[in-house]
PDB file of N, CA and C in Angstrom:
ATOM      1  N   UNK K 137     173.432 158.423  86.120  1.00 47.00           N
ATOM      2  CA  UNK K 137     173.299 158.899  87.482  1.00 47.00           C
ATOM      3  C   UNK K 137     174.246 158.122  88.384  1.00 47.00           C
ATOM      4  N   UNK K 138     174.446 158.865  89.070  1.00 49.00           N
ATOM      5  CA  UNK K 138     175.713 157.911  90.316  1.00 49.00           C
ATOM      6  C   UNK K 138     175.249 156.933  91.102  1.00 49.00           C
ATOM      7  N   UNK K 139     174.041 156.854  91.940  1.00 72.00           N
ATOM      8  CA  UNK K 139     173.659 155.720  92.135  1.00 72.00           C
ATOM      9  C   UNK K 139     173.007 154.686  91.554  1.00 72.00           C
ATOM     10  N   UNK K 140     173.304 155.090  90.232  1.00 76.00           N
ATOM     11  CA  UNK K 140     172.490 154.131  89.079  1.00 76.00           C
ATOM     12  C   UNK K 140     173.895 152.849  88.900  1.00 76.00           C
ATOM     13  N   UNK K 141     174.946 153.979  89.120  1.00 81.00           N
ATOM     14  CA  UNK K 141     176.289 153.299  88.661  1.00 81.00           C
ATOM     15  C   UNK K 141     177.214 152.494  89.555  1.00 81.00           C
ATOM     16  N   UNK K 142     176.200 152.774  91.007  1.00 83.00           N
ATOM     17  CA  UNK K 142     176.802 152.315  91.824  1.00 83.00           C
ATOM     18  C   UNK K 142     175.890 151.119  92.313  1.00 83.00           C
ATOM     19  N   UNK K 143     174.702 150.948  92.129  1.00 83.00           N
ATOM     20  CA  UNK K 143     173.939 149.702  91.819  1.00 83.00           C
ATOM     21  C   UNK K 143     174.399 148.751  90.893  1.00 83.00           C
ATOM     22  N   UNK K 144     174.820 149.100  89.815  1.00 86.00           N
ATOM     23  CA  UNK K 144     175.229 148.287  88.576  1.00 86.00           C
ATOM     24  C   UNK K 144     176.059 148.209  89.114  1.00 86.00           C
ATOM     25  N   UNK K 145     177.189 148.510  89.576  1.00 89.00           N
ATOM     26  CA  UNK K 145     178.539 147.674  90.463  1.00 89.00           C
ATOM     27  C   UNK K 145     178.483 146.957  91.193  1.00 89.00           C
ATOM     28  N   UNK K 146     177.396 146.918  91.913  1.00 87.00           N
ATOM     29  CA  UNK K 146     176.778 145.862  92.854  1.00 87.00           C
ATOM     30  C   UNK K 146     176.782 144.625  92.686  1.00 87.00           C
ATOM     31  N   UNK K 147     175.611 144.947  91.293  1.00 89.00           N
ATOM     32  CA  UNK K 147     174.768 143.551  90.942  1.00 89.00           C
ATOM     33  C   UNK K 147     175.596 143.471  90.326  1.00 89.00           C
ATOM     34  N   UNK K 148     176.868 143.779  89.925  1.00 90.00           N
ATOM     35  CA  UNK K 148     177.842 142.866  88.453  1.00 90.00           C
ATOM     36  C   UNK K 148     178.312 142.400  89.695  1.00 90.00           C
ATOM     37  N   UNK K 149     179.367 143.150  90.610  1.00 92.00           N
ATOM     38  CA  UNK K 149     179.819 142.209  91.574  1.00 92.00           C
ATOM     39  C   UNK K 149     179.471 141.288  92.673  1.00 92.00           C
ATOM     40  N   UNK K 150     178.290 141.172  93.005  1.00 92.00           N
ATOM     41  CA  UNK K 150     177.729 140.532  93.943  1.00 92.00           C
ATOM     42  C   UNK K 150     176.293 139.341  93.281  1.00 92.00           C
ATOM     43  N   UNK K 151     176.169 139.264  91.799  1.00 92.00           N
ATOM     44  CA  UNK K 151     175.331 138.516  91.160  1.00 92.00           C
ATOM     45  C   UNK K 151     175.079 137.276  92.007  1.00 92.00           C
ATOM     46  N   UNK K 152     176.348 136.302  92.154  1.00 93.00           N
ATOM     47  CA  UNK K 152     176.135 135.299  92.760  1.00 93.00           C
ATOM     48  C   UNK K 152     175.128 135.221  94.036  1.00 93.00           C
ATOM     49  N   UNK K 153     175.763 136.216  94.458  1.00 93.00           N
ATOM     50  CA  UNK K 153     174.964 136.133  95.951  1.00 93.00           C
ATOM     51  C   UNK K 153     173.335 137.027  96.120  1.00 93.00           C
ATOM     52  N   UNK K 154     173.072 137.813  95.200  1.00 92.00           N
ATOM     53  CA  UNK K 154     171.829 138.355  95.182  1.00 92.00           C
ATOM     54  C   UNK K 154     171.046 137.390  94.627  1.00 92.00           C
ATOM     55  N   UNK K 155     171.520 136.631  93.572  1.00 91.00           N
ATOM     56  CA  UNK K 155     170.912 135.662  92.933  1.00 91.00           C
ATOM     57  C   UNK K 155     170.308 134.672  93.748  1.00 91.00           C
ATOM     58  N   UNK K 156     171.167 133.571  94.656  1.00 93.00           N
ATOM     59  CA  UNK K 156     170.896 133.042  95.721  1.00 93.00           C
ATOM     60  C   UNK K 156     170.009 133.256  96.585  1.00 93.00           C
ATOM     61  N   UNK K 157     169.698 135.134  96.860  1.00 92.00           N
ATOM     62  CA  UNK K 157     169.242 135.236  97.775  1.00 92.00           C
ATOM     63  C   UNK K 157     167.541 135.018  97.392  1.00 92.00           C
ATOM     64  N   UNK K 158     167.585 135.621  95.876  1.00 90.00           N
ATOM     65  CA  UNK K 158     166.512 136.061  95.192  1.00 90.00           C
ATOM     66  C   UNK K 158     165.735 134.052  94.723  1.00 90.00           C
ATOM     67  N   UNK K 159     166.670 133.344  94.716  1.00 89.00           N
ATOM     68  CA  UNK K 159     166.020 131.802  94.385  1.00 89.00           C
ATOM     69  C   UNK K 159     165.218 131.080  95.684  1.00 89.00           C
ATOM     70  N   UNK K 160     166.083 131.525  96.520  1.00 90.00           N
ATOM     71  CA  UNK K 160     165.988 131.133  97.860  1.00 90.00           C
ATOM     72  C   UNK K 160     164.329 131.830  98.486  1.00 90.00           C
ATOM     73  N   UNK K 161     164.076 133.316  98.150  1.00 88.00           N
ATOM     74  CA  UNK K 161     162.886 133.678  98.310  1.00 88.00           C
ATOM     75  C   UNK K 161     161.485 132.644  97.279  1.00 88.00           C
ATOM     76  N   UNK K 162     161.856 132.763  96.421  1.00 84.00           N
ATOM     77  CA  UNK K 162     161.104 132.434  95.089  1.00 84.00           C
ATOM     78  C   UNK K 162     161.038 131.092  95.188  1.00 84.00           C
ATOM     79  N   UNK K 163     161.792 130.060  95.712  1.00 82.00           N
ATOM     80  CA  UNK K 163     161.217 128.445  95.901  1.00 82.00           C
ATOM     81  C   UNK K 163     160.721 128.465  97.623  1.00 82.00           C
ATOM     82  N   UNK K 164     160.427 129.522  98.646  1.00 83.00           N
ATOM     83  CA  UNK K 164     160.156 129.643  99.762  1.00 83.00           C
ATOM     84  C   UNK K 164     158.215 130.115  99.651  1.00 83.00           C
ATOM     85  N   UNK K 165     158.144 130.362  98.171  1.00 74.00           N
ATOM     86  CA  UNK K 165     157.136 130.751  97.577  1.00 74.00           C
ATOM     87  C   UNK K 165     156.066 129.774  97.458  1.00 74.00           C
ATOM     88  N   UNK K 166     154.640 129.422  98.106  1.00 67.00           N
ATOM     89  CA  UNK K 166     154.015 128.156  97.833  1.00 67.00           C
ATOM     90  C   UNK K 166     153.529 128.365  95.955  1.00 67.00           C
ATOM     91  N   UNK K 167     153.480 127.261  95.938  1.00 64.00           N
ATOM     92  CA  UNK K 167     152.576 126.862  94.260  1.00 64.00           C
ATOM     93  C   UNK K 167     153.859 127.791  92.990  1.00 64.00           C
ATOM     94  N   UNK K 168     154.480 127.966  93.171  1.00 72.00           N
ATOM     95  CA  UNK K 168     155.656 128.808  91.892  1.00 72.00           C
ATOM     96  C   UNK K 168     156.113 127.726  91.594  1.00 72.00           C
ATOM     97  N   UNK K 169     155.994 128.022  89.748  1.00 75.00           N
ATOM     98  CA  UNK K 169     156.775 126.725  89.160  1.00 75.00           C
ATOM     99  C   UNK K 169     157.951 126.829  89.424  1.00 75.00           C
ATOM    100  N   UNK K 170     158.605 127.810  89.797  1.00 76.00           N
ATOM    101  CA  UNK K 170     160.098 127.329  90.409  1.00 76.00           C
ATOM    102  C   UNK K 170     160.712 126.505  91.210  1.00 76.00           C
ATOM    103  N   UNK K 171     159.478 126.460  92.179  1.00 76.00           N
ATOM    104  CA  UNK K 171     159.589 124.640  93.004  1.00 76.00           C
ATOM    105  C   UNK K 171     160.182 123.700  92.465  1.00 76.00           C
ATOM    106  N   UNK K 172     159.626 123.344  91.039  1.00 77.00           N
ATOM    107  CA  UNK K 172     159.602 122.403  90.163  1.00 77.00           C
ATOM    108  C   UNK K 172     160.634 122.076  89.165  1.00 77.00           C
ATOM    109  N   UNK K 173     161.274 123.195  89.178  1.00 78.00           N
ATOM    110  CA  UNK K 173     162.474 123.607  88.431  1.00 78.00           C
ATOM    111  C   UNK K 173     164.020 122.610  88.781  1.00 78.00           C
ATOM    112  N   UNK K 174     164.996 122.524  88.609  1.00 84.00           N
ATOM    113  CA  UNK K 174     166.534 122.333  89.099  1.00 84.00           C
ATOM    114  C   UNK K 174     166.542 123.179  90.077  1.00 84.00           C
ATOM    115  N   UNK K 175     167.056 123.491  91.050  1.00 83.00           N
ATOM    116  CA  UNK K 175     167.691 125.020  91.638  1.00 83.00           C
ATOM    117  C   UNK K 175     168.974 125.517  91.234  1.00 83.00           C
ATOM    118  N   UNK K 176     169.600 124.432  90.416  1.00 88.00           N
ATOM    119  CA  UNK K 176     171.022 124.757  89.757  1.00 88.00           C
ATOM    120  C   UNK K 176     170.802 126.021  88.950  1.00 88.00           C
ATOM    121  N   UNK K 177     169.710 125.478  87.638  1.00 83.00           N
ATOM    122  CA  UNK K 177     169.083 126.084  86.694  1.00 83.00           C
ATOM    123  C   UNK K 177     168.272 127.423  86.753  1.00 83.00           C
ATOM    124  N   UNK K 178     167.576 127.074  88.253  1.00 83.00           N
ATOM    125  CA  UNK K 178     167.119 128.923  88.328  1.00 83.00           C
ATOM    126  C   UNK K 178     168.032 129.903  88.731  1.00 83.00           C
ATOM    127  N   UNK K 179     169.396 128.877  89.843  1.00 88.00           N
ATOM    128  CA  UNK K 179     170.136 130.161  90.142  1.00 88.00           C
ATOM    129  C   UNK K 179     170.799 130.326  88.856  1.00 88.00           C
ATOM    130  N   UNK K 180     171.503 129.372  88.189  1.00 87.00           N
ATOM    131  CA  UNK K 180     172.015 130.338  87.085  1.00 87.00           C
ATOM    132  C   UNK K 180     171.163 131.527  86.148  1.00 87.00           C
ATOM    133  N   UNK K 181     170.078 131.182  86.062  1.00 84.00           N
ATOM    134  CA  UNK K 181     169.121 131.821  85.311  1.00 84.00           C
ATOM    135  C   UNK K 181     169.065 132.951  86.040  1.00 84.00           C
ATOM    136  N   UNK K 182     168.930 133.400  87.367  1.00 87.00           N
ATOM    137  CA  UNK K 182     168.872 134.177  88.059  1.00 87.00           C
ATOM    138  C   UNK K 182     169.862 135.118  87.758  1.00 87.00           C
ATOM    139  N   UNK K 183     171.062 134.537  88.513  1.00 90.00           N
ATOM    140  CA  UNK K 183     172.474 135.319  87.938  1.00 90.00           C
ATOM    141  C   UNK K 183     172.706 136.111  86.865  1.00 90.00           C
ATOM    142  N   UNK K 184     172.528 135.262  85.929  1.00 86.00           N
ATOM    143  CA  UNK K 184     172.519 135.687  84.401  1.00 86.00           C
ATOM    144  C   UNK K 184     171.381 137.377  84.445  1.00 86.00           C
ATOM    145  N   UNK K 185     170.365 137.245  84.718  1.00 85.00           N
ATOM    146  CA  UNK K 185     169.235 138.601  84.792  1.00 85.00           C
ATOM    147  C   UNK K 185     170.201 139.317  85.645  1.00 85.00           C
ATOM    148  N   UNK K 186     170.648 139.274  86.820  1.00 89.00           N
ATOM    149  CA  UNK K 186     171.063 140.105  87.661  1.00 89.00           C
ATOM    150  C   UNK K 186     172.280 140.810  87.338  1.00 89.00           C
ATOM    151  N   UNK K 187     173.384 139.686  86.486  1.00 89.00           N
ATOM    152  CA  UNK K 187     174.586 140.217  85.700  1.00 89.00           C
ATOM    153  C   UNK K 187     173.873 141.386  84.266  1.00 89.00           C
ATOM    154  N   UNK K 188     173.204 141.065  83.962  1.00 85.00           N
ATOM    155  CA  UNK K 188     172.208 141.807  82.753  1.00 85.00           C
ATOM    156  C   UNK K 188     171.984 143.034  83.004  1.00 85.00           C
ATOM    157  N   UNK K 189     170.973 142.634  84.496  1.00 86.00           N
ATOM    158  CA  UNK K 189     170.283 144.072  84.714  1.00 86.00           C
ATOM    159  C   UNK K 189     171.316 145.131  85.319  1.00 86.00           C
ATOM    160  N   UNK K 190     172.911 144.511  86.348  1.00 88.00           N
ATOM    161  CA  UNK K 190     173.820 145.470  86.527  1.00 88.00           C
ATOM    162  C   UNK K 190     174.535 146.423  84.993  1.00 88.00           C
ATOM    163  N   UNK K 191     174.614 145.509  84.181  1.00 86.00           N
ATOM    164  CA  UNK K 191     175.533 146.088  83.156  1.00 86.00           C
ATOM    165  C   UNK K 191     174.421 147.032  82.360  1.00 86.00           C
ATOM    166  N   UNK K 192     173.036 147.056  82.200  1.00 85.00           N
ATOM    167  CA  UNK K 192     172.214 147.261  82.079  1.00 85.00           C
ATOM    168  C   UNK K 192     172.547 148.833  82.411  1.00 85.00           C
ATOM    169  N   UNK K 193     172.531 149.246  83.712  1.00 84.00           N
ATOM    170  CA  UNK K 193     172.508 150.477  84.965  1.00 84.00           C
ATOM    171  C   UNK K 193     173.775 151.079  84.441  1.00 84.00           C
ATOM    172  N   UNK K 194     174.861 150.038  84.743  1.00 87.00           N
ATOM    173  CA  UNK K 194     176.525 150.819  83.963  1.00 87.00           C
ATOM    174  C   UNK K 194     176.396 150.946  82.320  1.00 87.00           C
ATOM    175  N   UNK K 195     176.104 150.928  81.586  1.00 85.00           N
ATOM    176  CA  UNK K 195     176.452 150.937  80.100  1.00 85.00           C
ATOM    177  C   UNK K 195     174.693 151.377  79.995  1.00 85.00           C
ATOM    178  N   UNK K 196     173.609 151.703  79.865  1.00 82.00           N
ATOM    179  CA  UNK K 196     172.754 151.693  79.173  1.00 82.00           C
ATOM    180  C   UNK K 196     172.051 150.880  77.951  1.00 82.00           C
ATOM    181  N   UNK K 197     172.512 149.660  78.550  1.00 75.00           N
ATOM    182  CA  UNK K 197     172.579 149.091  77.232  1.00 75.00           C
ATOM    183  C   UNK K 197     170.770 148.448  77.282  1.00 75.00           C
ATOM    184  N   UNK K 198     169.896 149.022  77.152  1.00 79.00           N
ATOM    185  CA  UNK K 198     168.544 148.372  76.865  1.00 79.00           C
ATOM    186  C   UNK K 198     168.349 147.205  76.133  1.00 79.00           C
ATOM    187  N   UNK K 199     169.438 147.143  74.902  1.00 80.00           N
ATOM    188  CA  UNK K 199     168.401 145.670  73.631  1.00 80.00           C
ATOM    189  C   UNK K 199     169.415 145.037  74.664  1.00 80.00           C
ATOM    190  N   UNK K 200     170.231 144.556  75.493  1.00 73.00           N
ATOM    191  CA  UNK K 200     170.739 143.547  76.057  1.00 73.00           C
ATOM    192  C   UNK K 200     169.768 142.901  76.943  1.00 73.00           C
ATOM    193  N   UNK K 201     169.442 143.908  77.695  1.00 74.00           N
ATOM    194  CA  UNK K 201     168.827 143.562  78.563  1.00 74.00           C
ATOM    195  C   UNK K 201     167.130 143.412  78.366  1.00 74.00           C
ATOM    196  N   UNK K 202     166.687 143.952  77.322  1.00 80.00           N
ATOM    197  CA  UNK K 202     165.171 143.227  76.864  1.00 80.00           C
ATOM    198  C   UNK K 202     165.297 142.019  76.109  1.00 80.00           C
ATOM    199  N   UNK K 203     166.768 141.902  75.340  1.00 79.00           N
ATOM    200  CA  UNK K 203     166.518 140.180  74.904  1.00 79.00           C
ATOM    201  C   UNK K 203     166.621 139.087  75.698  1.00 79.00           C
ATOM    202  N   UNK K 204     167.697 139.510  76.853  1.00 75.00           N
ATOM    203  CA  UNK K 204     167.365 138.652  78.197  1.00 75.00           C
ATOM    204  C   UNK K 204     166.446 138.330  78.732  1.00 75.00           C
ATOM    205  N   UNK K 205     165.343 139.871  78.605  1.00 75.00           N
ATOM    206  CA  UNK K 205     163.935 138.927  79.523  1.00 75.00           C
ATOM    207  C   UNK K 205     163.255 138.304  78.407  1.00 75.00           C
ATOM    208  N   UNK K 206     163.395 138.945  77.056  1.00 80.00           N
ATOM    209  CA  UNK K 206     162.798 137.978  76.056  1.00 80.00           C
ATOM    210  C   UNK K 206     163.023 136.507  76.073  1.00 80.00           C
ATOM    211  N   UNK K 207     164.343 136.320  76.186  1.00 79.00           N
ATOM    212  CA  UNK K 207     164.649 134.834  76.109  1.00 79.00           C
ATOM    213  C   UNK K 207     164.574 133.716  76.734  1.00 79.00           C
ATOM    214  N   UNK K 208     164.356 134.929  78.486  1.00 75.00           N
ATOM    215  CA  UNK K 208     163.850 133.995  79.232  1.00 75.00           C
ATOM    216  C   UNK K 208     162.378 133.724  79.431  1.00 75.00           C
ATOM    217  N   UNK K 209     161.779 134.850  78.734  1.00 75.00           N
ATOM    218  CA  UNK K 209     160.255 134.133  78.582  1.00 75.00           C
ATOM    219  C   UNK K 209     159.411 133.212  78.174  1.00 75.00           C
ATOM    220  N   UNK K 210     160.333 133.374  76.570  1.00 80.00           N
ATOM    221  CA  UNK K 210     160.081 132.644  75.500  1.00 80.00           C
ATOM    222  C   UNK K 210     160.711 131.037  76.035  1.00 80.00           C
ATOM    223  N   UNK K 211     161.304 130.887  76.760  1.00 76.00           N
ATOM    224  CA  UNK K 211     162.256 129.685  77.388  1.00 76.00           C
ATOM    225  C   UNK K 211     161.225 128.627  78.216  1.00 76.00           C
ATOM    226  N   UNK K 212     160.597 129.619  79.011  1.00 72.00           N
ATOM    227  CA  UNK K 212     159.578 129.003  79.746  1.00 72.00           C
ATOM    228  C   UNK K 212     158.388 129.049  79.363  1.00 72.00           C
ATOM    229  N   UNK K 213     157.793 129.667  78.326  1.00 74.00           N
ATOM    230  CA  UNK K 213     157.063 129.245  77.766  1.00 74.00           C
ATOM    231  C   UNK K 213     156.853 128.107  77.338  1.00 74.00           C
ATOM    232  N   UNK K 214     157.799 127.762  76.335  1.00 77.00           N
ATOM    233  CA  UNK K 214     158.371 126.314  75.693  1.00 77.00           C
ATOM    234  C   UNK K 214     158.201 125.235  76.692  1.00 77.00           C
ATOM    235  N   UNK K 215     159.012 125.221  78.071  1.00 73.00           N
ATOM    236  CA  UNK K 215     158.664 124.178  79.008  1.00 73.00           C
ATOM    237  C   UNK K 215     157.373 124.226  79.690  1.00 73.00           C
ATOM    238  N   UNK K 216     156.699 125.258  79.288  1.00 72.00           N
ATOM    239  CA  UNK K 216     155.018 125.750  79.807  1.00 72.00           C
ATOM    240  C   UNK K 216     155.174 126.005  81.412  1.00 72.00           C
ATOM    241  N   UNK K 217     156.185 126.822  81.451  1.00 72.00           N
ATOM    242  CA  UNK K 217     156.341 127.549  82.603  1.00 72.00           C
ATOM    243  C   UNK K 217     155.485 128.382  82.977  1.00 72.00           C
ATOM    244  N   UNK K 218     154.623 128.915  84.021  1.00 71.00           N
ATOM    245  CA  UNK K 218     153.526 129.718  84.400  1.00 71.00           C
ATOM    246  C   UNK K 218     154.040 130.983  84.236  1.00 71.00           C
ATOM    247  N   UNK K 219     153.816 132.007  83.046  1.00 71.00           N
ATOM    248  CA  UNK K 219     154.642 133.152  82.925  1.00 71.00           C
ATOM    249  C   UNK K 219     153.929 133.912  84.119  1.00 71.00           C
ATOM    250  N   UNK K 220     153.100 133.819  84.680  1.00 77.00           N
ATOM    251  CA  UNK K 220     152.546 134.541  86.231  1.00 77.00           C
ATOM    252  C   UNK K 220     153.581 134.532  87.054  1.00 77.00           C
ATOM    253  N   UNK K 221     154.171 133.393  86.900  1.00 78.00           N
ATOM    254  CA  UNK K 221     155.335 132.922  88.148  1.00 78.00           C
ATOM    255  C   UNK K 221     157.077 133.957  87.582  1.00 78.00           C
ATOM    256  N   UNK K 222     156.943 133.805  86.243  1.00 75.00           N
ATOM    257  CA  UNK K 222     158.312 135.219  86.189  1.00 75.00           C
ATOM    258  C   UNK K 222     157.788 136.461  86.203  1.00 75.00           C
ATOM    259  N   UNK K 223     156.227 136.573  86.246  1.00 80.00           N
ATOM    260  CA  UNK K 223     156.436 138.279  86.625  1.00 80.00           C
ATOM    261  C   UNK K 223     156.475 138.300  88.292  1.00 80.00           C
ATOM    262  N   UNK K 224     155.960 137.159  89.171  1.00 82.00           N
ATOM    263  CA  UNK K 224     155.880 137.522  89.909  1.00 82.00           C
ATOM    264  C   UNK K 224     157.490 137.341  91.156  1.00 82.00           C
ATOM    265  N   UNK K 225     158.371 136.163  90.160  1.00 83.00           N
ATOM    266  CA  UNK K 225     159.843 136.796  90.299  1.00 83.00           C
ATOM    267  C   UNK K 225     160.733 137.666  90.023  1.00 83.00           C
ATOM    268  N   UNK K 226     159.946 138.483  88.443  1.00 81.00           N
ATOM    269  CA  UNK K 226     160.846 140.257  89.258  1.00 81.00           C
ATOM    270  C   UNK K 226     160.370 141.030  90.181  1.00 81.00           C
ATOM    271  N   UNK K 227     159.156 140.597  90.440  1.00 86.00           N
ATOM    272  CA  UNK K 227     158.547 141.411  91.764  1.00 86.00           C
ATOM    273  C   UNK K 227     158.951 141.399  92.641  1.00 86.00           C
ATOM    274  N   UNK K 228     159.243 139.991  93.061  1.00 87.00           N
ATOM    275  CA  UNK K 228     160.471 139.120  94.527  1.00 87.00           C
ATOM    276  C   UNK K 228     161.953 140.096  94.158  1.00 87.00           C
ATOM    277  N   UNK K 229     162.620 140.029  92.868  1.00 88.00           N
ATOM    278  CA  UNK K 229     163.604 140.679  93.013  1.00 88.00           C
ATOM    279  C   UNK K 229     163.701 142.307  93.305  1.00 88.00           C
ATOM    280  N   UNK K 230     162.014 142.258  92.721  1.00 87.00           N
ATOM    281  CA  UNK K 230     162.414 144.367  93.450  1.00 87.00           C
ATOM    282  C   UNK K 230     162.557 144.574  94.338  1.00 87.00           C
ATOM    283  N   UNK K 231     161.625 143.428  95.512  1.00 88.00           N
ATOM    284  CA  UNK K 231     161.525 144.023  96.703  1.00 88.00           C
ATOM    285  C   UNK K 231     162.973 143.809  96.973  1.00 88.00           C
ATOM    286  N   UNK K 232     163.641 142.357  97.093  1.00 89.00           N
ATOM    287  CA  UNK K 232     165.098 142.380  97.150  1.00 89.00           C
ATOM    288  C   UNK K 232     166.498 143.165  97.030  1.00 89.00           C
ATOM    289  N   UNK K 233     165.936 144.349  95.604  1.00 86.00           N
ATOM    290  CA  UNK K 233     166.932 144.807  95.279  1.00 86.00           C
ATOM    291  C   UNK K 233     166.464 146.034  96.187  1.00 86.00           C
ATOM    292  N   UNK K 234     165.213 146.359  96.342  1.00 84.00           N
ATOM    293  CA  UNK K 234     164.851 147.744  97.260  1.00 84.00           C
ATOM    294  C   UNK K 234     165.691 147.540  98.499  1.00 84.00           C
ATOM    295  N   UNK K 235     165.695 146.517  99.133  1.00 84.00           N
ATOM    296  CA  UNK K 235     165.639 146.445 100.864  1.00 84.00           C
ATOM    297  C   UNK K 235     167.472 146.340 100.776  1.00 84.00           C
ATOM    298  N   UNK K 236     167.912 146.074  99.177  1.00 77.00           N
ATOM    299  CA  UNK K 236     169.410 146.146  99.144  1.00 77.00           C
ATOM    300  C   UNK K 236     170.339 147.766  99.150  1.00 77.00           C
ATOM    301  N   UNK K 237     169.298 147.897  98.672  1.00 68.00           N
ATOM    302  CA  UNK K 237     169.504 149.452  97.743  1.00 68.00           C
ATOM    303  C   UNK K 237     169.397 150.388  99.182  1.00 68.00           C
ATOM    304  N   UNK K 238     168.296 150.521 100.069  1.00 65.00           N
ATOM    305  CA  UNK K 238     168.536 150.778 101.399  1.00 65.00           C
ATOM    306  C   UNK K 238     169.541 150.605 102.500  1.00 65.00           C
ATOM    307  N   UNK K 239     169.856 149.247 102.586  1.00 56.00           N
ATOM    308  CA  UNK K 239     171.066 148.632 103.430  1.00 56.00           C
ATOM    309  C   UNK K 239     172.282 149.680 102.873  1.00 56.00           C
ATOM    310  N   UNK K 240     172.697 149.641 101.949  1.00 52.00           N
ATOM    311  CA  UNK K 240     173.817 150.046 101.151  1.00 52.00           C
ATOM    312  C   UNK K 240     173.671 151.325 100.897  1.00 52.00           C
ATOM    313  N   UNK K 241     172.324 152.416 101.423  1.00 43.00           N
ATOM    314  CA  UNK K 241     172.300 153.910 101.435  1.00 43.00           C
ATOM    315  C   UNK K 241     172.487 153.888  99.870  1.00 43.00           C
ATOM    316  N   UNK K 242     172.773 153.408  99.007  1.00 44.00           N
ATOM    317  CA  UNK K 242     172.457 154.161  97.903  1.00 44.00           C
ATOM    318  C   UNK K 242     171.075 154.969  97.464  1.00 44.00           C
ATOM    319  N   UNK K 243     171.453 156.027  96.143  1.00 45.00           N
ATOM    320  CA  UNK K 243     170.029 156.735  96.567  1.00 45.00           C
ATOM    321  C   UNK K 243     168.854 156.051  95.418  1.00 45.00           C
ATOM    322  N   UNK K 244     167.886 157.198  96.072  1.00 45.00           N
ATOM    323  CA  UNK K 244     166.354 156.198  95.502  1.00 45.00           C
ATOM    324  C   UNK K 244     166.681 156.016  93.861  1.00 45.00           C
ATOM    325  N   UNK K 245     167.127 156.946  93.744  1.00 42.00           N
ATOM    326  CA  UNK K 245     166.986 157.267  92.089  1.00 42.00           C
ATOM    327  C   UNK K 245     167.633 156.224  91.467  1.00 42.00           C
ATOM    328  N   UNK K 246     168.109 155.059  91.857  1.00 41.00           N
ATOM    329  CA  UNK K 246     168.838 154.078  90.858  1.00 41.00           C
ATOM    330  C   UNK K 246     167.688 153.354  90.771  1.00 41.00           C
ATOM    331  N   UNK K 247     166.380 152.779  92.031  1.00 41.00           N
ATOM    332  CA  UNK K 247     165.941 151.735  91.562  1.00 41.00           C
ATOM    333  C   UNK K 247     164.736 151.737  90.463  1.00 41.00           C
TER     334      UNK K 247
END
């Protein structure tokens, strides 16, 4: 779909900065183990999902992008990360990517 493809151009080109925006919500967050985290480490971690989930939208590529969230689950698990706290940071990023996806008139159908 075209605004599927024009989202995924987005988030490939603008990762850095959605990422940022999306860490910046998520440690503004009381009690999230992301507090607790580096902030180096979540924005890259961030980035990385957001570069994922664009190429994701352009290419269709699904096992890329489910071993990504796999890996980052399984990641924080290991450090006994509150997996409550990454579902409730793609939640932070929907609303993010919604209120982006608006600004930028692209249509509903990408998100």
């Amino acid at each position: 779909m075209p605004g599927e493809h024009a989202l995924g151009t987005t988030l490939v080109a603008d990762a850095g900065a959605i990422a940022a925006a999306w860490v910046e919500r998520m440690l503004a967050a009381d009690g999230s183990g992301f507090t607790h985290r580096p902030q180096d480490e979540v924005r890259r971690t961030c980035e990385v999902y957001v570069t994922d989930l664009g190429h994701y939208l352009l290419h269709r590529d699904e096992r890329a992008l489910r071993v990504g969230v796999a890996k980052e689950a399984a990641r924080r698990c290991r450090i006994r990360f509150p997996v409550a706290d990454l579902v409730t940071a793609y939640r932070v990023l929907q609303d993010l990517l919604w209120e982006r996806v608006g600004r930028e008139g692209t249509s509903e159908s990408a998100g």
